[in-house]
Each structure stands twice: as structure tokens, then as C-alpha cells.
XYZ file of N, CA and C in Angstrom:
699
model
N -17.999 43.631 27.636
C -18.853 44.860 26.990
C -20.295 44.956 27.444
N -20.902 46.243 28.080
C -22.431 45.992 27.999
C -23.694 45.733 27.060
N -23.052 45.869 25.793
C -24.259 45.847 24.842
C -23.461 44.487 23.691
N -24.320 43.338 23.401
C -23.874 42.312 22.146
C -23.742 43.390 20.797
N -25.036 44.269 20.714
C -25.097 44.416 19.031
C -25.026 46.298 19.193
N -24.794 46.818 18.170
C -24.371 47.920 18.129
C -26.119 48.356 18.027
N -26.777 47.986 16.953
C -28.070 48.621 17.268
C -28.675 48.961 18.401
N -28.505 48.186 19.453
C -28.610 48.456 20.390
C -28.528 49.703 21.351
N -27.436 50.222 20.828
C -26.795 51.264 21.686
C -27.394 52.799 21.138
N -27.812 52.445 19.805
C -28.235 53.601 19.082
C -29.408 54.275 19.891
N -30.640 53.712 20.118
C -32.393 54.261 20.964
C -31.649 55.385 22.049
N -30.521 55.078 22.675
C -29.641 55.703 24.106
C -28.490 56.666 23.394
N -28.044 56.699 22.308
C -27.539 57.648 21.269
C -28.667 58.824 21.274
N -29.663 57.982 20.456
C -30.725 59.376 20.228
C -31.611 60.386 21.301
N -31.447 59.556 22.249
C -32.301 60.181 23.463
C -31.702 61.036 24.224
N -30.407 61.105 24.097
C -29.388 61.572 24.802
C -28.453 62.492 23.804
N -28.759 62.671 22.744
C -28.072 63.328 21.687
C -27.915 64.991 22.122
N -28.778 65.232 22.786
C -29.152 67.038 22.627
C -28.295 67.374 23.936
N -28.419 66.474 24.987
C -28.102 66.705 26.047
C -26.271 66.362 25.999
N -25.734 65.650 25.382
C -24.079 65.348 25.031
C -23.667 66.105 24.367
N -24.360 66.779 23.621
C -23.835 67.886 22.889
C -23.907 69.649 23.122
N -24.735 69.774 24.171
C -25.627 70.878 24.730
C -26.314 71.708 23.835
N -27.398 70.663 23.221
C -28.063 71.298 22.318
C -29.433 72.073 22.497
N -29.407 73.276 22.364
C -31.035 73.614 23.143
C -31.689 73.909 21.704
N -31.971 73.803 20.732
C -32.500 73.815 19.404
C -33.151 72.240 19.426
N -34.407 72.541 18.233
C -34.835 71.471 17.937
C -33.611 70.690 16.946
N -33.705 69.722 16.717
C -32.870 69.114 15.734
C -33.665 67.922 15.248
N -33.053 67.824 13.747
C -34.039 66.784 12.668
C -32.930 65.967 12.621
N -33.460 64.046 13.051
C -31.824 63.151 12.700
C -32.950 61.730 11.778
N -31.770 60.997 11.189
C -32.324 60.310 10.393
C -30.964 58.882 10.725
N -31.711 57.757 10.920
C -31.234 56.765 11.040
C -30.402 55.958 9.547
N -29.313 55.614 9.561
C -29.083 54.718 8.877
C -29.350 55.202 7.327
N -28.651 56.784 7.719
C -28.486 57.287 6.324
C -27.936 57.530 5.090
N -28.069 56.836 4.027
C -27.242 56.991 2.559
C -26.465 57.753 2.365
N -25.563 58.046 2.264
C -24.669 59.449 1.744
C -23.267 58.709 0.803
N -23.333 59.340 -0.363
C -22.665 58.601 -1.223
C -21.871 57.128 -1.339
N -23.043 56.546 -1.076
C -22.915 54.567 -1.203
C -22.185 54.428 0.354
N -22.223 55.179 1.128
C -21.999 54.549 2.422
C -23.246 54.953 3.174
N -23.601 54.176 4.076
C -24.597 54.257 5.406
C -24.473 54.593 6.688
N -24.626 55.991 6.999
C -24.335 56.461 8.178
C -24.972 56.100 9.587
N -24.723 55.319 10.530
C -25.214 55.288 11.719
C -26.741 55.755 12.389
N -25.992 57.590 12.232
C -27.050 58.900 12.455
C -26.188 59.890 12.006
N -27.336 60.460 11.420
C -27.040 61.660 11.299
C -27.946 62.773 11.999
N -27.476 63.955 12.278
C -28.830 64.791 12.483
C -27.963 66.290 12.202
N -29.085 67.346 12.504
C -28.869 68.946 12.221
C -29.529 69.425 13.077
N -29.124 70.775 13.032
C -29.951 71.867 14.130
C -30.902 72.419 13.241
N -31.927 72.806 13.959
C -33.167 73.699 13.329
C -32.876 74.859 13.560
N -31.788 76.183 12.844
C -31.894 76.991 13.368
C -33.155 78.091 13.526
N -33.733 77.909 12.455
C -34.837 79.030 11.993
C -36.284 78.444 11.848
N -36.849 77.866 12.486
C -38.154 76.981 11.571
C -38.944 78.042 11.216
N -39.575 79.132 12.127
C -40.294 79.922 10.999
C -39.890 80.369 9.686
N -38.544 80.032 9.494
C -38.954 80.679 7.973
C -38.676 79.611 7.009
N -39.324 77.947 7.473
C -40.031 76.923 6.757
C -41.248 76.802 6.809
N -41.912 76.941 5.314
C -43.456 76.860 5.192
C -43.468 75.813 4.447
N -44.816 75.086 4.545
C -45.102 74.071 3.461
C -45.159 74.191 2.290
N -45.319 75.829 1.903
C -44.972 75.810 0.529
C -43.515 75.430 -0.367
N -42.871 75.854 0.653
C -41.683 75.318 0.484
C -40.908 74.214 0.232
N -40.880 73.401 1.202
C -41.040 72.111 1.173
C -41.825 71.876 -0.040
N -42.629 71.809 -0.246
C -43.530 71.043 -0.889
C -43.013 71.392 -2.500
N -42.201 72.366 -2.887
C -41.272 72.930 -4.042
C -39.973 71.736 -3.586
N -39.462 71.593 -2.446
C -38.208 70.433 -2.962
C -38.656 69.699 -2.860
N -39.903 69.154 -2.905
C -40.129 67.704 -3.360
C -40.245 67.203 -4.894
N -40.614 68.838 -5.398
C -40.844 68.267 -6.662
C -39.030 68.195 -7.951
N -38.351 68.156 -6.899
C -36.793 68.697 -7.596
C -35.952 66.921 -7.765
N -35.400 66.528 -8.636
C -35.034 65.492 -8.960
C -33.404 65.684 -8.238
N -32.887 64.643 -8.387
C -31.401 64.888 -8.143
C -30.484 65.786 -8.238
N -30.616 65.116 -9.664
C -29.670 66.205 -10.062
C -29.987 67.951 -10.040
N -31.576 68.529 -9.586
C -31.971 69.351 -9.708
C -31.318 69.630 -7.804
N -31.647 69.038 -7.252
C -31.198 69.170 -5.958
C -29.671 69.045 -5.947
N -28.992 68.625 -6.531
C -27.335 68.714 -6.228
C -27.341 70.176 -6.974
N -27.698 70.875 -7.751
C -27.360 72.367 -8.478
C -27.520 73.390 -7.364
N -28.930 73.003 -6.908
C -29.276 73.858 -5.826
C -28.158 74.174 -4.947
N -28.207 72.789 -4.518
C -27.441 72.680 -3.309
C -25.863 73.536 -3.748
N -25.459 73.315 -4.540
C -24.219 74.244 -5.284
C -24.539 75.703 -5.050
N -25.753 75.780 -5.607
C -26.058 76.954 -6.088
C -25.873 77.718 -4.177
N -26.441 77.207 -3.105
C -26.743 77.919 -2.107
C -24.798 78.625 -1.263
N -23.905 77.544 -2.119
C -22.742 77.767 -1.106
C -21.973 79.036 -0.902
N -23.207 80.120 -2.316
C -22.539 80.912 -2.762
C -23.574 82.414 -1.809
N -23.253 83.528 -1.635
C -23.874 84.463 -1.163
C -24.491 84.792 -2.150
N -24.078 85.271 -3.988
C -24.573 85.218 -4.788
C -24.001 84.586 -5.965
N -24.167 84.156 -6.799
C -23.857 83.026 -8.185
C -24.454 83.853 -9.671
N -23.288 83.604 -10.797
C -23.509 83.837 -11.484
C -24.154 82.537 -12.633
N -24.486 82.629 -13.658
C -24.748 81.137 -14.476
C -23.705 80.801 -14.690
N -23.054 81.519 -14.898
C -21.265 81.435 -15.521
C -20.509 80.357 -14.821
N -21.273 80.608 -13.590
C -19.983 80.060 -12.450
C -20.292 78.933 -11.882
N -21.513 78.614 -12.229
C -22.227 77.581 -12.108
C -21.954 76.689 -13.124
N -21.651 77.091 -14.744
C -21.386 76.318 -15.465
C -20.275 75.390 -15.537
N -19.325 76.729 -15.096
C -18.142 76.465 -14.567
C -17.455 75.107 -13.780
N -18.152 75.171 -12.491
C -17.963 74.571 -11.284
C -18.601 73.309 -12.118
N -19.634 73.189 -12.909
C -20.062 71.676 -13.138
C -19.854 71.296 -14.362
N -18.772 71.932 -15.027
C -18.071 71.541 -16.425
C -19.378 71.530 -17.739
N -20.598 72.400 -17.094
C -21.958 72.248 -17.797
C -21.918 73.453 -19.095
N -23.141 73.115 -20.158
C -23.138 74.297 -21.009
C -24.186 75.325 -20.587
N -23.454 76.709 -20.739
C -23.665 77.851 -19.756
C -25.565 78.020 -20.236
N -25.981 77.553 -21.375
C -27.829 77.601 -21.712
C -28.469 76.319 -21.089
N -27.280 75.455 -20.825
C -28.006 74.549 -19.797
C -28.133 74.873 -18.824
N -27.388 75.483 -17.529
C -27.609 75.871 -16.846
C -28.877 76.522 -16.629
N -28.616 77.415 -17.646
C -29.522 79.053 -17.482
C -31.552 77.931 -18.165
N -31.414 77.326 -18.848
C -32.836 76.750 -19.522
C -33.320 75.851 -18.200
N -32.518 73.915 -18.033
C -32.891 73.322 -17.229
C -32.953 73.724 -15.936
N -32.446 74.806 -15.117
C -32.398 74.751 -13.276
C -32.704 76.298 -13.390
N -32.169 77.161 -13.661
C -32.239 78.900 -13.464
C -33.813 79.058 -13.677
N -33.945 78.869 -15.169
C -35.046 79.476 -15.272
C -36.684 78.312 -14.118
N -36.501 76.967 -13.617
C -36.994 76.428 -13.236
C -37.028 77.122 -11.388
N -35.558 77.332 -11.072
C -35.846 77.163 -9.638
C -36.432 79.135 -9.990
N -36.259 79.853 -10.647
C -37.302 81.149 -10.568
C -38.291 80.942 -10.809
N -38.765 80.058 -11.502
C -40.501 79.330 -11.282
C -41.129 79.025 -10.176
N -40.225 78.641 -9.425
C -40.598 77.573 -8.279
C -40.182 78.828 -6.923
N -39.579 80.257 -7.404
C -39.032 80.805 -6.438
C -37.994 80.454 -5.243
N -37.425 79.688 -5.634
C -36.113 78.635 -5.000
C -34.826 79.868 -5.044
N -34.851 80.471 -5.608
C -33.368 81.421 -6.201
C -34.520 83.028 -6.583
N -33.636 83.993 -6.363
C -34.135 84.969 -7.070
C -32.827 85.901 -7.570
N -33.512 86.542 -8.284
C -32.639 87.883 -9.592
C -32.320 89.067 -9.050
N -31.414 89.180 -8.845
C -30.799 90.150 -8.476
C -30.496 91.264 -9.518
N -29.729 90.934 -10.239
C -29.622 91.636 -11.466
C -29.551 91.447 -12.458
N -28.999 91.845 -13.632
C -29.366 90.713 -15.032
C -28.138 89.275 -15.059
N -27.547 89.862 -14.566
C -26.570 88.208 -14.122
C -26.163 87.368 -13.140
N -26.944 88.082 -12.056
C -26.439 87.816 -10.388
C -27.872 87.263 -9.959
N -27.683 85.876 -9.103
C -28.900 85.384 -8.770
C -28.443 84.986 -6.833
N -29.195 84.348 -6.228
C -29.205 84.075 -5.355
C -30.152 82.838 -4.587
N -29.684 82.139 -3.302
C -30.937 80.861 -3.296
C -31.486 81.838 -2.104
N -32.743 81.208 -1.920
C -33.540 82.574 -0.848
C -33.270 82.093 0.144
N -33.255 83.113 1.209
C -32.847 82.964 2.794
C -33.455 81.837 3.544
N -34.989 81.258 3.692
C -35.240 80.141 3.795
C -34.064 78.711 3.675
N -34.058 78.647 2.424
C -33.007 77.525 2.235
C -31.287 77.853 2.880
N -31.331 78.634 3.278
C -29.762 79.076 3.754
C -29.455 79.282 5.304
N -30.377 79.717 5.898
C -30.529 79.945 7.252
C -31.442 79.267 8.318
N -32.501 78.159 7.669
C -32.974 77.525 8.545
C -32.432 76.157 9.028
N -31.832 75.743 8.639
C -30.885 74.640 8.807
C -29.130 75.036 9.183
N -29.107 74.537 10.424
C -27.953 74.522 10.905
C -26.684 73.844 10.761
N -25.932 73.580 11.896
C -24.741 72.589 11.352
C -24.912 70.716 11.594
N -24.326 70.256 10.937
C -24.472 68.872 10.723
C -23.884 67.732 11.031
N -24.292 66.614 11.910
C -23.422 65.892 13.039
C -23.599 64.574 12.609
N -22.466 64.076 12.239
C -22.461 62.372 11.962
C -22.233 61.405 13.138
N -22.749 60.458 13.366
C -22.173 59.247 14.263
C -22.035 58.014 14.410
N -21.150 57.336 14.472
C -21.168 55.941 14.184
C -20.898 55.369 15.362
N -21.988 54.293 15.376
C -22.126 53.372 16.597
C -21.101 52.330 16.030
N -20.097 52.157 17.294
C -19.681 51.233 17.182
C -19.020 50.254 18.571
N -19.038 49.325 18.381
C -18.982 48.040 20.068
C -17.548 48.634 20.268
N -16.736 47.580 19.088
C -15.145 47.565 19.715
C -14.149 47.789 18.746
N -14.947 47.609 17.703
C -13.988 47.688 16.228
C -13.520 49.502 16.450
N -12.115 50.134 17.016
C -12.433 51.559 16.910
C -11.707 51.967 15.444
N -10.316 51.355 15.169
C -10.197 51.592 13.803
C -10.426 51.452 12.435
N -11.719 50.762 12.701
C -13.271 50.608 11.359
C -14.020 51.736 11.849
N -13.938 52.308 12.914
C -15.108 53.199 13.281
C -13.673 54.692 12.531
N -12.288 54.589 13.354
C -12.066 55.821 12.895
C -12.266 56.106 11.242
N -11.933 54.923 10.887
C -12.071 54.967 9.099
C -13.611 55.539 8.657
N -14.358 54.977 9.097
C -15.607 55.433 8.540
C -16.128 57.167 8.993
N -15.499 57.574 10.284
C -15.762 58.707 10.622
C -15.170 59.239 9.899
N -13.966 59.504 9.490
C -12.968 60.352 8.557
C -13.539 60.229 7.292
N -14.457 59.245 7.015
C -15.255 59.369 5.564
C -16.372 60.400 6.094
N -16.960 60.537 6.828
C -17.927 61.510 7.102
C -17.618 62.839 7.392
N -16.424 62.858 7.482
C -16.084 64.285 7.362
C -15.720 65.285 6.603
N -15.977 64.272 5.130
C -16.392 64.676 3.952
C -17.542 66.103 4.025
N -18.523 65.434 4.797
C -19.761 66.010 4.397
C -20.533 66.574 6.084
N -19.732 66.009 6.793
C -20.148 66.823 8.315
C -19.523 67.389 9.032
N -20.326 68.710 9.718
C -19.594 70.032 10.226
C -18.955 69.281 12.090
N -19.228 68.136 12.105
C -18.387 67.314 12.830
C -18.823 65.767 13.314
N -17.867 65.181 13.212
C -17.702 64.160 12.674
C -17.305 62.760 14.624
N -18.292 62.070 14.674
C -18.287 61.192 15.980
C -18.354 60.193 15.951
N -17.895 58.999 16.543
C -17.836 57.357 16.995
C -18.349 57.322 18.484
N -19.477 56.438 18.710
C -20.492 56.243 19.633
C -19.844 54.862 20.280
N -18.981 54.615 21.364
C -18.524 53.297 21.479
C -19.102 52.527 22.766
N -18.999 50.996 22.921
C -19.576 50.488 24.025
C -18.625 51.405 25.288
N -19.104 52.022 26.456
C -18.250 52.459 27.681
C -17.516 51.140 28.376
N -17.824 50.252 28.321
C -17.392 49.066 28.736
C -16.048 49.224 27.810
N -15.814 48.775 26.707
C -14.453 48.819 26.123
C -13.491 49.720 25.944
N -14.648 50.887 25.462
C -13.367 52.302 25.268
C -12.964 52.820 27.066
N -13.599 52.080 27.829
C -12.817 52.654 29.116
C -11.330 52.117 29.302
N -11.819 50.524 28.934
C -10.218 49.625 28.801
C -9.299 49.480 27.819
N -9.690 50.201 26.861
C -9.039 50.872 25.990
C -8.279 52.140 25.714
N -8.711 53.261 26.809
C -8.589 54.407 26.646
C -7.231 54.792 26.207
N -6.498 54.662 26.936
C -5.462 54.975 27.106
C -4.038 54.441 25.512
N -4.660 53.327 24.773
C -4.357 53.268 23.932
C -5.266 53.756 22.547
N -6.332 54.535 22.588
C -6.799 54.703 21.537
C -7.778 56.339 21.391
N -7.273 56.835 22.816
C -7.912 58.524 22.872
C -7.292 59.319 21.507
N -5.719 58.989 21.702
C -4.821 59.676 20.875
C -4.793 59.274 19.199
N -5.555 58.862 19.244
C -5.968 58.176 17.392
C -7.610 59.360 16.791
N -7.948 59.539 18.112
C -9.265 59.796 17.382
C -8.721 61.411 17.914
N -7.913 61.986 18.772
C -7.956 63.439 18.660
C -6.964 63.252 17.738
N -5.913 63.203 17.508
C -4.862 63.192 15.949
C -6.098 63.373 14.312
N -7.081 62.726 14.553
C -7.756 63.124 13.635
C -8.835 63.865 13.916
N -9.231 64.321 14.775
C -10.347 65.516 14.993
C -11.732 64.671 14.603
N -11.826 63.385 15.574
C -12.889 62.917 15.390
C -13.672 62.334 17.198
N -14.799 63.165 17.041
C -15.140 62.908 18.605
C -15.589 61.375 18.954
N -15.350 61.142 20.705
C -15.459 59.862 20.797
C -16.276 60.175 22.054
N -18.002 59.313 22.195
C -19.010 59.056 23.043
C -19.252 58.021 23.515
N -19.041 58.036 24.683
C -19.139 56.552 25.999
C -20.774 56.397 26.003
N -21.215 54.869 25.805
C -22.623 54.681 25.613
C -22.300 53.765 27.263
N -22.951 54.049 28.355
C -23.144 53.066 29.624
C -23.733 52.383 29.722
N -23.744 51.256 30.318
C -24.836 50.136 30.580
C -26.614 51.054 30.852
N -26.293 51.747 31.301
C -27.525 52.247 31.717
C -28.045 53.375 30.707
N -27.467 53.326 29.457
C -27.871 54.205 28.377
C -27.288 55.748 28.493
N -26.989 56.088 29.661
C -26.379 57.466 29.866
C -24.861 57.968 28.834
N -24.773 58.702 28.169
C -24.153 59.365 27.196
C -22.620 60.416 28.062
N -21.577 59.722 27.351
C -20.807 61.028 28.159
C -19.469 61.265 27.200
N -18.603 62.222 27.073
C -18.034 62.530 26.024
C -16.564 61.861 26.346
N -15.840 61.380 25.408
C -13.993 60.813 26.026
C -13.246 62.163 25.485
N -14.117 62.713 23.901
C -12.807 63.306 23.459
C -14.296 64.530 22.056
N -13.933 65.345 22.406
C -14.702 66.682 21.859
C -13.764 66.730 20.530
N -14.415 67.580 19.499
C -14.114 67.434 18.285
C -14.271 68.958 17.428
N -13.369 69.760 16.949
C -13.611 70.403 16.376
C -14.123 70.467 14.936
N -14.762 71.688 14.685
C -15.476 71.753 13.225
C -14.817 71.422 12.092
N -15.563 71.233 11.208
C -14.795 70.121 10.473
C -14.548 71.537 9.363
N -12.976 72.435 8.544
C -13.351 72.755 7.471
C -13.162 72.455 6.450
N -12.686 71.329 6.118
C -12.360 70.864 4.705
C -13.452 70.184 4.116
N -14.608 70.042 4.532
C -16.143 69.453 4.289
C -16.080 69.588 2.367
N -17.122 69.011 2.354
C -17.304 68.997 0.881
C -19.036 70.152 0.792
N -18.757 71.011 0.632
C -20.029 72.096 1.172
C -21.441 71.684 0.433
N -20.792 71.144 -0.730
C -21.730 71.138 -1.802
C -22.788 69.433 -1.499
N -22.174 68.705 -0.641
C -22.870 67.527 -0.299
C -23.589 67.732 1.141
N -23.120 68.640 1.879
C -23.443 69.107 3.070
C -24.948 69.540 2.653
N -24.605 70.535 1.923
C -26.234 71.218 1.683
C -27.022 70.172 0.904
N -26.643 69.262 0.079
C -27.225 68.120 -0.533
C -28.316 67.368 0.749
N -27.529 67.197 1.813
C -28.329 66.371 2.527
C -29.326 67.367 3.716
N -28.771 68.451 4.132
C -29.760 69.188 4.591
C -31.118 69.801 3.682
N -30.684 69.823 2.225
C -32.159 70.219 1.633
C -33.048 68.836 1.677
N -32.208 67.935 1.542
C -32.932 66.027 1.726
C -33.582 66.584 2.733
N -33.320 66.999 3.576
C -33.452 66.655 4.799
C -35.214 67.532 5.052
N -34.715 68.705 4.548
C -36.025 69.698 3.812
C -37.072 68.950 3.578
N -36.758 68.279 2.339
C -38.054 68.503 1.508
C -38.831 66.952 2.214
N -38.077 66.122 3.548
C -38.864 65.258 4.365
C -39.341 65.245 5.839
N -39.192 66.739 5.621
C -39.784 67.650 7.002
C -41.492 67.003 7.118
N -42.136 67.150 6.118
C -43.677 66.845 6.484
C -43.791 65.287 6.674
N -43.323 64.693 5.212
C -43.544 63.148 6.008
C -43.092 62.727 6.897
N -41.961 62.837 7.208
C -40.905 62.275 8.165
C -40.826 60.991 7.868
N -40.420 60.589 6.568
C -40.541 59.134 5.769
C -38.375 58.622 6.574
N -37.649 59.382 6.380
C -36.211 59.342 6.977
C -36.069 60.283 8.196
N -36.335 61.699 8.132
C -36.072 62.462 8.927
C -37.082 62.405 10.119
N -36.512 62.782 11.576
C -37.494 62.540 11.994
C -37.519 64.339 12.970
N -38.004 65.072 13.907
C -38.015 66.025 14.201
C -37.694 65.800 15.585
N -37.323 66.266 16.749
C -37.323 66.057 17.910
C -36.775 67.590 18.977
N -38.027 67.961 19.611
C -38.325 69.308 19.921
C -36.687 69.227 21.346
């Protein structure tokens, strides 16, 4: 194999991400991101409209606790929503949603009221961030990699595995069909750090949209401090 440790591949993966995925926009990337008690090697998302993001909005997001983040993520799934809909989806009391979340989000101008009973999340939180990709780095344990990548499909638009090119090429005939059947992409990391795509993947339609939106909101919260997410031009 070209690499002794998986972490040695990660800098090459980061450097070549935009080229291998043909992305011409800014991206935000996080290493070793914890999602639902699992650590994902690399997660990145596209920034669709940076002009929609201002410091005031980001600072407001930072004031939210985990419960508030989750409810706002759920609300952002809908074009517009009612308090009753959110209460029903979360098995919560109507007035709990109204008093603890709706009033707070209105005060922070994170949602807007369309009518007496209808609300919607503000445009910057919906349209500033685009698709979310997850990449697991593996030297040779392709079955484990597929299982992990299958799990990341719960929140990611695209789920990939990046493997040592020497090992993957030796086993290509045996493993390619497994990636294709599971709709999991396969990236090969060569000795010189260059990347190539062995298996492309289609966009995941069965993901948990709330979890996906939650990760996007967390990325937005971190944009000014860059504690976890780094923006790459």
C-alpha cells in the first residue's frame, strides 16, 4: 500500500476535493466531525450564496442551544409551517413550541411570520448553504468503509470512501460492485496524493433532512471562529 496510516491520506483528500468533485464554489470542510455519536473523517458542504450570510445572522445562531438548533433545522425543511405541525412532528405541546421556540426565533429574526398561523425560516438559512458530502478514509478495510458510508447516508447528500489506490486497484474487481450497489462513491488516493474517482454516486434521497440541516446550521455557527469548519476558496 502507498500509505501506512489513514490520516496520512487526509491532507491529499482535502487538497483535491474541489477538483475530484468538479466544484467551482467555495466549500466549508470539517475533519473528524461528530454526527449522531459517530466521527466522520471529512464532511464538507458547498457555499451557494455567501452574500446571504452576514455576521449578525451567524452571531444569532451562536446563541442557540442544541434543542433550539434542532427545532430550527426541522422548521427549515418546510417552505412554511404552522406551530401545530412542528408540535406534531416533535410530539410536543403546542404552547411549548410557541413559547420556547417561535417567540425566540421571531425575536432573533431567524423566522418570519406570514400570517396568524404560518411561519417560515429566513432565506439566508435556506439558500446560503448547498449540498453536503461525507468522506470516510480507509486504507484497506473496504467492508467496514461501506458500512460506515452507508450510515453517513442518513444525513449526507453524497457519501464517499477514499482508499489507498494501490490496494483498491488490486481488489477493484472484487469490491467495485459492492460500492455501486450501495450507491457509495469510491475515491482512490495515489502515491503522489492525486485523486481519481473509481465509483460515482447519485444524490441520496432517503437522508434525514433534519439531521442534514442541523449540520449545515452548525457549520454556519462556526463560520466566524473556524473552530471546526474551515472555508476553502
